[in-house]
Tab-separated table of C-alpha atoms and ligand atoms in Angstrom:
chain	number	residue	atom	x	y	z
U	1	UNK	CA	-53.848	178.085	-112.417
U	2	UNK	CA	-51.390	180.447	-110.787
U	3	UNK	CA	-54.204	182.970	-110.402
U	4	UNK	CA	-56.322	180.517	-108.488
U	5	UNK	CA	-53.579	179.822	-106.026
U	6	UNK	CA	-53.366	183.453	-104.966
U	7	UNK	CA	-57.032	184.463	-104.846
U	8	UNK	CA	-58.178	183.678	-101.289
U	9	UNK	CA	-61.794	182.769	-102.160
U	10	UNK	CA	-60.481	180.191	-104.604
U	11	UNK	CA	-57.958	178.656	-102.268
U	12	UNK	CA	-58.556	174.980	-101.922
U	13	UNK	CA	-57.233	174.516	-98.417
U	14	UNK	CA	-59.807	173.613	-95.819
U	15	UNK	CA	-57.282	173.323	-93.036
U	16	UNK	CA	-56.770	176.557	-91.137
U	17	UNK	CA	-53.042	175.957	-90.698
U	18	UNK	CA	-52.551	175.443	-94.450
U	19	UNK	CA	-54.545	178.602	-95.126
U	20	UNK	CA	-52.554	180.703	-92.681
U	21	UNK	CA	-49.233	179.471	-94.051
U	22	UNK	CA	-50.442	180.278	-97.573
U	23	UNK	CA	-51.370	183.764	-96.376
U	24	UNK	CA	-47.891	184.222	-94.911
U	25	UNK	CA	-46.436	183.575	-98.384
U	26	UNK	CA	-48.971	185.966	-99.886
U	27	UNK	CA	-48.042	188.669	-97.382
U	28	UNK	CA	-44.375	188.291	-98.302
U	29	UNK	CA	-45.282	188.707	-102.001
U	30	UNK	CA	-47.340	191.785	-101.182
U	31	UNK	CA	-44.384	193.419	-99.434
U	32	UNK	CA	-42.408	192.795	-102.655
U	33	UNK	CA	-45.175	194.498	-104.641
U	34	UNK	CA	-45.091	197.603	-102.446
U	35	UNK	CA	-41.299	197.780	-102.661
U	36	UNK	CA	-41.304	197.506	-106.450
U	37	UNK	CA	-44.139	199.988	-107.038
U	38	UNK	CA	-43.812	203.747	-107.397
U	39	UNK	CA	-46.170	206.721	-107.600
U	40	UNK	CA	-49.878	205.993	-107.116
U	41	UNK	CA	-49.235	202.274	-107.562
U	42	UNK	CA	-47.232	202.242	-104.368
U	43	UNK	CA	-50.178	203.583	-102.388
U	44	UNK	CA	-52.503	201.005	-103.957
U	45	UNK	CA	-50.099	198.143	-103.296
U	46	UNK	CA	-49.742	199.328	-99.708
U	47	UNK	CA	-53.533	199.417	-99.263
U	48	UNK	CA	-53.758	195.822	-100.496
U	49	UNK	CA	-51.112	194.854	-97.966
U	50	UNK	CA	-52.937	196.690	-95.168
U	51	UNK	CA	-56.189	194.874	-96.014
U	52	UNK	CA	-54.460	191.520	-96.108
U	53	UNK	CA	-52.761	192.133	-92.769
U	54	UNK	CA	-56.044	193.302	-91.237
U	55	UNK	CA	-57.780	190.107	-92.374
U	56	UNK	CA	-54.922	187.814	-91.449
U	57	UNK	CA	-53.951	189.141	-88.027
U	58	UNK	CA	-57.545	189.694	-86.916
U	59	UNK	CA	-58.492	186.154	-87.952
U	60	UNK	CA	-55.570	184.806	-85.971
U	61	UNK	CA	-56.567	186.844	-82.938
U	62	UNK	CA	-60.232	185.850	-83.106
U	63	UNK	CA	-59.982	182.235	-84.201
U	64	UNK	CA	-56.541	180.719	-83.839
U	65	UNK	CA	-54.870	182.261	-80.784
U	66	UNK	CA	-57.798	181.559	-78.405
U	67	UNK	CA	-57.752	177.946	-79.527
U	68	UNK	CA	-53.989	177.731	-79.156
U	69	UNK	CA	-54.248	179.118	-75.618
U	70	UNK	CA	-56.479	176.223	-74.631
U	71	UNK	CA	-54.903	173.408	-76.613
U	72	UNK	CA	-51.163	174.005	-76.645
U	73	UNK	CA	-48.558	173.036	-74.132
U	74	UNK	CA	-47.687	176.416	-72.559
U	75	UNK	CA	-50.367	177.942	-74.764
U	76	UNK	CA	-50.698	181.178	-72.792
U	77	UNK	CA	-46.999	182.026	-73.087
U	78	UNK	CA	-46.882	181.129	-76.784
U	79	UNK	CA	-49.918	183.285	-77.557
U	80	UNK	CA	-48.848	186.221	-75.371
U	81	UNK	CA	-45.530	186.382	-77.242
U	82	UNK	CA	-47.341	186.328	-80.607
U	83	UNK	CA	-49.783	189.056	-79.503
U	84	UNK	CA	-46.894	191.277	-78.407
U	85	UNK	CA	-45.297	190.878	-81.849
U	86	UNK	CA	-48.608	191.623	-83.574
U	87	UNK	CA	-49.079	194.706	-81.433
U	88	UNK	CA	-45.670	196.093	-82.415
U	89	UNK	CA	-46.331	195.550	-86.124
U	90	UNK	CA	-49.803	197.096	-85.873
U	91	UNK	CA	-48.463	200.257	-84.234
U	92	UNK	CA	-46.035	200.813	-87.091
U	93	UNK	CA	-48.672	199.921	-89.677
U	94	UNK	CA	-51.010	202.560	-88.273
U	95	UNK	CA	-48.249	205.181	-88.240
U	96	UNK	CA	-47.397	204.389	-91.862
U	97	UNK	CA	-51.031	204.491	-92.915
U	98	UNK	CA	-51.433	207.896	-91.310
U	99	UNK	CA	-48.246	209.333	-92.821
U	100	UNK	CA	-49.036	207.900	-96.272
U	101	UNK	CA	-46.809	206.435	-98.988
U	102	UNK	CA	-45.335	209.851	-99.891
U	103	UNK	CA	-43.790	210.233	-96.444
U	104	UNK	CA	-39.985	210.424	-96.561
U	105	UNK	CA	-39.671	207.610	-94.034
U	106	UNK	CA	-42.064	205.307	-95.868
U	107	UNK	CA	-39.507	202.927	-97.407
U	108	UNK	CA	-37.448	202.755	-94.216
U	109	UNK	CA	-40.576	201.999	-92.196
U	110	UNK	CA	-41.671	199.447	-94.781
U	111	UNK	CA	-38.395	197.558	-94.372
U	112	UNK	CA	-38.831	197.547	-90.573
U	113	UNK	CA	-42.452	196.433	-90.892
U	114	UNK	CA	-41.508	193.667	-93.317
U	115	UNK	CA	-38.801	192.305	-91.031
U	116	UNK	CA	-41.121	192.398	-88.034
U	117	UNK	CA	-44.158	190.852	-89.778
U	118	UNK	CA	-42.138	188.070	-91.408
U	119	UNK	CA	-40.248	187.231	-88.201
U	120	UNK	CA	-43.617	187.084	-86.450
U	121	UNK	CA	-44.989	184.744	-89.148
U	122	UNK	CA	-41.979	182.421	-88.753
U	123	UNK	CA	-42.490	182.338	-84.976
U	124	UNK	CA	-46.151	181.447	-85.453
U	125	UNK	CA	-45.300	178.631	-87.813
U	126	UNK	CA	-42.585	177.291	-85.531
U	127	UNK	CA	-44.040	177.741	-82.044
U	128	UNK	CA	-47.779	177.834	-82.582
U	129	UNK	CA	-48.986	176.208	-85.816
U	130	UNK	CA	-46.931	173.012	-85.584
U	131	UNK	CA	-48.337	172.252	-82.146
U	132	UNK	CA	-51.802	173.389	-83.174
U	133	UNK	CA	-51.834	170.928	-86.042
U	134	UNK	CA	-50.682	168.136	-83.759
U	135	UNK	CA	-53.242	168.864	-81.061
U	136	UNK	CA	-56.414	169.509	-83.043
U	137	UNK	CA	-58.606	167.316	-85.199
U	138	UNK	CA	-59.176	167.802	-88.899
U	139	UNK	CA	-62.775	168.790	-88.095
U	140	UNK	CA	-61.619	171.494	-85.680
U	141	UNK	CA	-59.174	172.896	-88.219
U	142	UNK	CA	-61.854	172.841	-90.896
U	143	UNK	CA	-64.246	174.798	-88.658
U	144	UNK	CA	-61.548	177.403	-87.994
U	145	UNK	CA	-60.860	177.616	-91.749
U	146	UNK	CA	-64.516	178.527	-92.331
U	147	UNK	CA	-64.149	181.579	-90.073
U	148	UNK	CA	-60.979	182.607	-91.865
U	149	UNK	CA	-62.641	182.304	-95.257
U	150	UNK	CA	-65.525	184.502	-94.111
U	151	UNK	CA	-62.983	187.179	-93.229
U	152	UNK	CA	-61.140	186.799	-96.521
U	153	UNK	CA	-64.326	187.166	-98.516
U	154	UNK	CA	-64.584	190.764	-97.257
U	155	UNK	CA	-61.328	191.791	-98.815
U	156	UNK	CA	-60.349	189.940	-101.942
U	157	UNK	CA	-56.644	190.458	-102.112
U	158	UNK	CA	-54.323	189.790	-104.980
U	159	UNK	CA	-50.587	190.462	-105.178
U	160	UNK	CA	-50.755	191.809	-108.727
U	161	UNK	CA	-52.007	195.306	-109.539
U	162	UNK	CA	-55.106	195.896	-111.643
U	163	UNK	CA	-57.068	192.818	-110.652
U	164	UNK	CA	-58.820	194.167	-107.588
U	165	UNK	CA	-60.780	196.732	-109.610
U	166	UNK	CA	-63.066	193.880	-110.682
U	167	UNK	CA	-63.993	193.070	-107.111
U	168	UNK	CA	-65.614	195.363	-104.612
U	169	UNK	CA	-63.573	195.727	-101.475
U	170	UNK	CA	-65.532	196.049	-98.296
U	171	UNK	CA	-62.503	197.124	-96.362
U	172	UNK	CA	-61.791	200.815	-96.483
U	173	UNK	CA	-60.569	203.418	-94.000
U	174	UNK	CA	-57.914	203.114	-91.349
U	175	UNK	CA	-56.327	199.765	-90.407
U	176	UNK	CA	-58.202	199.922	-87.086
U	177	UNK	CA	-61.547	200.390	-88.855
U	178	UNK	CA	-60.724	197.463	-91.157
U	179	UNK	CA	-59.836	195.223	-88.232
U	180	UNK	CA	-63.100	196.102	-86.494
U	181	UNK	CA	-65.126	195.124	-89.563
U	182	UNK	CA	-63.203	191.887	-89.994
U	183	UNK	CA	-63.733	191.076	-86.319
U	184	UNK	CA	-67.501	191.584	-86.687
U	185	UNK	CA	-67.619	189.399	-89.807
U	186	UNK	CA	-65.722	186.592	-88.096
U	187	UNK	CA	-67.902	186.740	-84.993
U	188	UNK	CA	-71.010	186.568	-87.161
U	189	UNK	CA	-69.626	183.676	-89.166
U	190	UNK	CA	-68.636	181.782	-86.044
U	191	UNK	CA	-72.001	182.463	-84.426
U	192	UNK	CA	-70.636	184.537	-81.548
U	193	UNK	CA	-72.117	187.715	-80.228
U	194	UNK	CA	-70.034	190.875	-80.730
R	201	FE2	FE1	-50.079	186.843	-86.522
R	202	FE2	FE1	-49.750	184.913	-89.186
């Protein structure tokens, strides 16, 4: 039961807002996993977090923010603020990925990244998702959820070590390379040209 709730492909939610909020909780758990891990496990836990963030933030950028721009009261300002936050987090994520988990500043950077990513997630829930839910139909949110699920299918993520070996991850390389692949998958799934 508990397993099913944390494996994205098995998530029952068909509403994009429910899915994104569930992912926010998952991201928080994954930060815990990186903090608790040591040695090679730390690097593996960090890679799982990087994949999850690549899937999550790219899906928001491709699917949710453009919709929010059009549908929300003051949508442009709300989305521009969220994109600025995402940009900050991504910069640090890329630095950390390059320096690796053995870097002496890794844990300090991880704490900064965690604070920034989680504050960003709270702002999305408060300023973007609440309005989005109120201003879209169930059918619209279901269609957006389909795009998100296509992205998730590329990178099965699980907060507990040892499980991912059973599934083949399509996301490897730098965070930027991962985001590019996720973007392509979403555009294909949503029937848009690259
Ligand atoms: Fe985001
Ligand atoms: Fe988010």
